[in-house]
mmCIF file of C-alpha atoms in Angstrom:
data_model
loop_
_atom_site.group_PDB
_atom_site.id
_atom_site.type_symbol
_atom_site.label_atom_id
_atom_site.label_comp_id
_atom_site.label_asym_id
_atom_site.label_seq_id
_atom_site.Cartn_x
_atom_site.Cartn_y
_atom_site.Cartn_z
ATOM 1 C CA UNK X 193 5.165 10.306 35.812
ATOM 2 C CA UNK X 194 3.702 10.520 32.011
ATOM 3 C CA UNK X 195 6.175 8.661 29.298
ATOM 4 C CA UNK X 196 7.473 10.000 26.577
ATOM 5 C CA UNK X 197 5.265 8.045 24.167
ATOM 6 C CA UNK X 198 1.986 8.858 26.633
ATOM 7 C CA UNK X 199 2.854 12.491 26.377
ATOM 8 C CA UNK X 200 3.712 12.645 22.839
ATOM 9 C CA UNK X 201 -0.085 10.484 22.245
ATOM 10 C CA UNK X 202 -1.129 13.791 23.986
ATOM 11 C CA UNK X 203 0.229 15.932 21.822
ATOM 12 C CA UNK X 204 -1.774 13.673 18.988
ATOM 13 C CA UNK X 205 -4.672 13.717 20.699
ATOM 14 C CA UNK X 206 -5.293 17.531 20.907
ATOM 15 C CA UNK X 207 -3.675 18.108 17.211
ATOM 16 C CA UNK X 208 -6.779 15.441 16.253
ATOM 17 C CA UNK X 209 -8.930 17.500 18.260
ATOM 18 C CA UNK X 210 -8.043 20.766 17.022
ATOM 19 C CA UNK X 211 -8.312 20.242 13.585
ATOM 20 C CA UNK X 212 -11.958 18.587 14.367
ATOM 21 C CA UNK X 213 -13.148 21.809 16.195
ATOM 22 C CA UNK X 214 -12.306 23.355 13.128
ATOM 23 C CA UNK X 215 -14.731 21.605 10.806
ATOM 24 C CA UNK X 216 -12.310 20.055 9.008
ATOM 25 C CA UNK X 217 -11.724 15.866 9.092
ATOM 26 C CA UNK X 218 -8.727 14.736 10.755
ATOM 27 C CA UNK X 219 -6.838 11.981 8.211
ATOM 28 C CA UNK X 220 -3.502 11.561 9.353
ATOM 29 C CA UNK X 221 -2.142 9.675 6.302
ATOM 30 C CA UNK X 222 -1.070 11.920 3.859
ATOM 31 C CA UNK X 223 -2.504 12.204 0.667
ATOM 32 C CA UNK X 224 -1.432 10.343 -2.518
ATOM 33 C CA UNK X 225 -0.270 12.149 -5.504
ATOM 34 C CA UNK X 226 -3.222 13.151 -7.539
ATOM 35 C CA UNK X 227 -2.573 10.468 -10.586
ATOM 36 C CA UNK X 228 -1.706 7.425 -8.515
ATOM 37 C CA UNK X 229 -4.667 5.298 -8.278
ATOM 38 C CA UNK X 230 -5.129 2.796 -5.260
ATOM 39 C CA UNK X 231 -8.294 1.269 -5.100
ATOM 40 C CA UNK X 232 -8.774 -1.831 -6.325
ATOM 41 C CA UNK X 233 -12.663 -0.572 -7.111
ATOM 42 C CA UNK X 234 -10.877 2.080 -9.808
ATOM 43 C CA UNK X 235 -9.428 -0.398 -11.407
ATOM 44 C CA UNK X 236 -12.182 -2.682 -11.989
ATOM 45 C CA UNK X 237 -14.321 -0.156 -13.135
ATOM 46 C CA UNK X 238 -11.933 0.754 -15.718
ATOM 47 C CA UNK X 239 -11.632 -2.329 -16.891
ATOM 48 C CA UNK X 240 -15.587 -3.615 -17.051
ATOM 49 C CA UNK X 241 -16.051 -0.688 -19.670
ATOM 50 C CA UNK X 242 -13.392 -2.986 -21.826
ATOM 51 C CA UNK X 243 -14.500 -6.288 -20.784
ATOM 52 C CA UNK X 244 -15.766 -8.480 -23.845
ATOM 53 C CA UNK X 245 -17.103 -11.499 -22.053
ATOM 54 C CA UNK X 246 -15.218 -13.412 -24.478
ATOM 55 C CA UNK X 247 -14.996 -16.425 -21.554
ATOM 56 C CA UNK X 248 -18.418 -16.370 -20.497
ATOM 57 C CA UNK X 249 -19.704 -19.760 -21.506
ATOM 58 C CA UNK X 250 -22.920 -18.521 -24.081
ATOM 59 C CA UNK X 251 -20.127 -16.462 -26.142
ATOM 60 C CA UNK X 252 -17.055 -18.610 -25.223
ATOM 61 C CA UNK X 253 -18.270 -21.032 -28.551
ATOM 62 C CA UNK X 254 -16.916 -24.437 -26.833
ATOM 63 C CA UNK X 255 -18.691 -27.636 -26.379
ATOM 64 C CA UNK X 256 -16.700 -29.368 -23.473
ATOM 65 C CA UNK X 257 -17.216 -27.578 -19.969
ATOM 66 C CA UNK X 258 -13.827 -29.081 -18.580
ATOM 67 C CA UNK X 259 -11.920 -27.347 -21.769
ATOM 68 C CA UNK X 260 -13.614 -23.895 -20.674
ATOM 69 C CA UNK X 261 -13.292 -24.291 -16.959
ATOM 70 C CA UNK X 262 -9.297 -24.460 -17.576
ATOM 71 C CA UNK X 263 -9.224 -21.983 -19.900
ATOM 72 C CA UNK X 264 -11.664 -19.400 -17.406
ATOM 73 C CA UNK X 265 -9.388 -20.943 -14.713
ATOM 74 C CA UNK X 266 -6.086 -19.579 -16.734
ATOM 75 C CA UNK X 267 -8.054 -16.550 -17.483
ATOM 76 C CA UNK X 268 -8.499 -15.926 -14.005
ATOM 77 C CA UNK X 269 -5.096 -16.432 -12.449
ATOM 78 C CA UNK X 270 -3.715 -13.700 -15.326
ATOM 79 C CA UNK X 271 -5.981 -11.033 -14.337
ATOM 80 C CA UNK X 272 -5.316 -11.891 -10.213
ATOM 81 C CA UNK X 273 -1.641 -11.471 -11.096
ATOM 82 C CA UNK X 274 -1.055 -14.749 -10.523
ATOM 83 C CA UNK X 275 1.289 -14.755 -13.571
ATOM 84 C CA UNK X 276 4.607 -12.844 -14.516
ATOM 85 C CA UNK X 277 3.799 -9.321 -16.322
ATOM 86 C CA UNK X 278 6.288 -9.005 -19.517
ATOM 87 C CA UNK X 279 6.878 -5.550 -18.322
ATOM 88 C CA UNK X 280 8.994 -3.894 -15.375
ATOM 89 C CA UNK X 281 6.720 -1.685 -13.459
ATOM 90 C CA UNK X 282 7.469 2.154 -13.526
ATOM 91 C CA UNK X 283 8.162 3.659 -9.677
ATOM 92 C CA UNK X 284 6.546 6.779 -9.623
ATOM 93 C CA UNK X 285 7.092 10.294 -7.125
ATOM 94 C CA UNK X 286 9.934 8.360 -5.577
ATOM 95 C CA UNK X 287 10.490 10.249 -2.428
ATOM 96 C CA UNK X 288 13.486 9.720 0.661
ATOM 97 C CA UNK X 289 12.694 10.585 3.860
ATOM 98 C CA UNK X 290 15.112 10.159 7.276
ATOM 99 C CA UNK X 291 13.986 7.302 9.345
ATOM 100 C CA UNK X 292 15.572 6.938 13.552
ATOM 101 C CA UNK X 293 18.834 5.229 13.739
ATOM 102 C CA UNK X 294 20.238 6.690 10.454
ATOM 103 C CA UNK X 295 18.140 4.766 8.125
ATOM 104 C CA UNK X 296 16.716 6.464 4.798
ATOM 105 C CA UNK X 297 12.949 5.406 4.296
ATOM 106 C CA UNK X 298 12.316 5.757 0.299
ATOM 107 C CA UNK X 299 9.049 5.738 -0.908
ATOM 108 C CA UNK X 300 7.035 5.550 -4.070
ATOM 109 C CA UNK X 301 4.419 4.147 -6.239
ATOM 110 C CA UNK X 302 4.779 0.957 -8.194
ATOM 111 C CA UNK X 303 2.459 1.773 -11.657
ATOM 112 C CA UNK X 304 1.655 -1.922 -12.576
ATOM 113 C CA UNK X 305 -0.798 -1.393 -15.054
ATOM 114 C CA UNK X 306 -3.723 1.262 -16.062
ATOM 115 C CA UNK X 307 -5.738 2.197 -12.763
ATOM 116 C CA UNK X 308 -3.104 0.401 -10.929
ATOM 117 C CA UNK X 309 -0.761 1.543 -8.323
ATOM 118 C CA UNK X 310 0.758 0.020 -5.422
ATOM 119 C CA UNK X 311 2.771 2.080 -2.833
ATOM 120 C CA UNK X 312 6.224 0.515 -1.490
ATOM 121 C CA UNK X 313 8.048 1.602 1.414
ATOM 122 C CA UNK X 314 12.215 0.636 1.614
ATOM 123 C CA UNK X 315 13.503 0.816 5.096
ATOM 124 C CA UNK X 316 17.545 0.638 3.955
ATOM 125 C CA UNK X 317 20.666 1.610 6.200
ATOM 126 C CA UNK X 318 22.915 3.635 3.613
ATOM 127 C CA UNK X 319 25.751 2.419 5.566
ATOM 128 C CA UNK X 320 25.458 -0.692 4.176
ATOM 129 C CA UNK X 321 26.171 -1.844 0.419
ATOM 130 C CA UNK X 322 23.362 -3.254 -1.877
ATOM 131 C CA UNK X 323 22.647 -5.724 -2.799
ATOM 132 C CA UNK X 324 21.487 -6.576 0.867
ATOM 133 C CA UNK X 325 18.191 -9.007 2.226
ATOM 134 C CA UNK X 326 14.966 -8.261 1.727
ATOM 135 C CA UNK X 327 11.808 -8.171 3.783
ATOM 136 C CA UNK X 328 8.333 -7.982 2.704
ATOM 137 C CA UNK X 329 6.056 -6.777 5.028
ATOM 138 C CA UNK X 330 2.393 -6.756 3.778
ATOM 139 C CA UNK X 331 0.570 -4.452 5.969
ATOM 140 C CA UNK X 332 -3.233 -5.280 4.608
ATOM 141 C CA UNK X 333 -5.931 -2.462 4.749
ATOM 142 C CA UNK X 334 -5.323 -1.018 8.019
ATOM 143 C CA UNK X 335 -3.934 2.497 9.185
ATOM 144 C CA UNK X 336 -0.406 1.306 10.760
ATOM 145 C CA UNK X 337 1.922 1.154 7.971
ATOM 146 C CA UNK X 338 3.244 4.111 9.726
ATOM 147 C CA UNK X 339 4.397 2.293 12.591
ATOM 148 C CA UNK X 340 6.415 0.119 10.601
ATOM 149 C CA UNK X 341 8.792 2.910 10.312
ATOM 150 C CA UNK X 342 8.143 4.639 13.185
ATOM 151 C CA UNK X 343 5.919 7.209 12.753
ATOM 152 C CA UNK X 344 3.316 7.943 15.020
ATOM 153 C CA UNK X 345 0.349 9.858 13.592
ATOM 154 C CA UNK X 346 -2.465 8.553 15.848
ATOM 155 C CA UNK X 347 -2.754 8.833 19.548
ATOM 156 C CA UNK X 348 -2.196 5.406 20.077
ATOM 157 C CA UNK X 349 0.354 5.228 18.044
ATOM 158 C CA UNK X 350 3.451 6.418 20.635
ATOM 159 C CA UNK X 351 2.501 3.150 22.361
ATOM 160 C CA UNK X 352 2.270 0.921 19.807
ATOM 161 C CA UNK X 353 5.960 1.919 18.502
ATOM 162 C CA UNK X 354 7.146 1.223 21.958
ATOM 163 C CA UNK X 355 5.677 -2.057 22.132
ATOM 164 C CA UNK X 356 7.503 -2.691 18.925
ATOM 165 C CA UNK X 357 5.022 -2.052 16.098
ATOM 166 C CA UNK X 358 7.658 -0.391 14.402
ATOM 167 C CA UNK X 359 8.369 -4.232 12.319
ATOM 168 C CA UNK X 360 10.780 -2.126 9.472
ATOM 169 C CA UNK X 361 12.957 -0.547 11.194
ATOM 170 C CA UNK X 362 13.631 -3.198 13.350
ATOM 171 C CA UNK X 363 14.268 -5.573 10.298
ATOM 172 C CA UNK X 364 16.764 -2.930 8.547
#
């Protein structure tokens, strides 16, 4: 007898293949607001038309290497964020959505700088009182940070949540 998660990877499945039949590409992420900007590629681009080359060593006007390999060095761990930006970053088409069990998944973009957003996810239980622990789940460049809340959106996905993918809701 089919599960509930086979049967609803069914139901996935042939939405997927529906859509393709029609001609049109099946993405099941929705799509970002049209001024949030994501890719890492967008902002460097931006910021080579800028880029003076003041550290490069035929304009950086220094005699001793080791004094301009720790100043490039600095140099580099500012622009990798390795350092503490003087500014609060603005959260952008904040969104709340219902997550299972009575938790409230809110949603947004963090605007860090020109050309540079990063989307955050809070899985919170507004049962509870803030302030409350935190967990930071990094989910890298693959397709499942919809799992982490339980939302399937692939046809594997119905299996994955019930073999626990869904990390968020399980911390909250």
């Amino acid at each position: 007898m089919p599960t509930v998660a086979s049967l609803h990877a069914r139901m996935i499945a042939l939405k997927r293949r529906l859509i393709r039949l029609s001609g049109t590409e099946f993405d099941p992420s929705p799509a970002a607001p049209p001024d949030v900007h994501l890719s890492p590629s967008e902002r460097h681009i931006h910021d080579y038309g800028a880029a003076p080359l003041r550290l490069s060593w035929r304009n950086a006007g220094m005699a001793d290497a080791g004094a301009w390999q720790i100043r490039c060095r600095a140099k580099l761990a500012e622009l990798c964020g390795y350092t503490r930006s003087a500014t609060t970053p603005e959260a952008r088409h904040t969104r709340e959505h219902a997550a299972p069990g009575g938790l409230l998944r809110t949603s947004q973009y963090l605007r860090l700088g020109a050309e540079l957003d990063i989307p955050v996810h809070l899985i919170s239980d507004p049962r509870h009182e803030a302030p409350l622990p935190v967990m930071i789940c990094l989910q890298g460049t693959n397709s499942g940070i919809h799992l982490s809340w339980g939302e399937a959106r692939l046809p594997a996905d119905p299996e994955r949540i019930a073999r626990g993918s869904s990390n968020a809701l399980q911390a909250a």
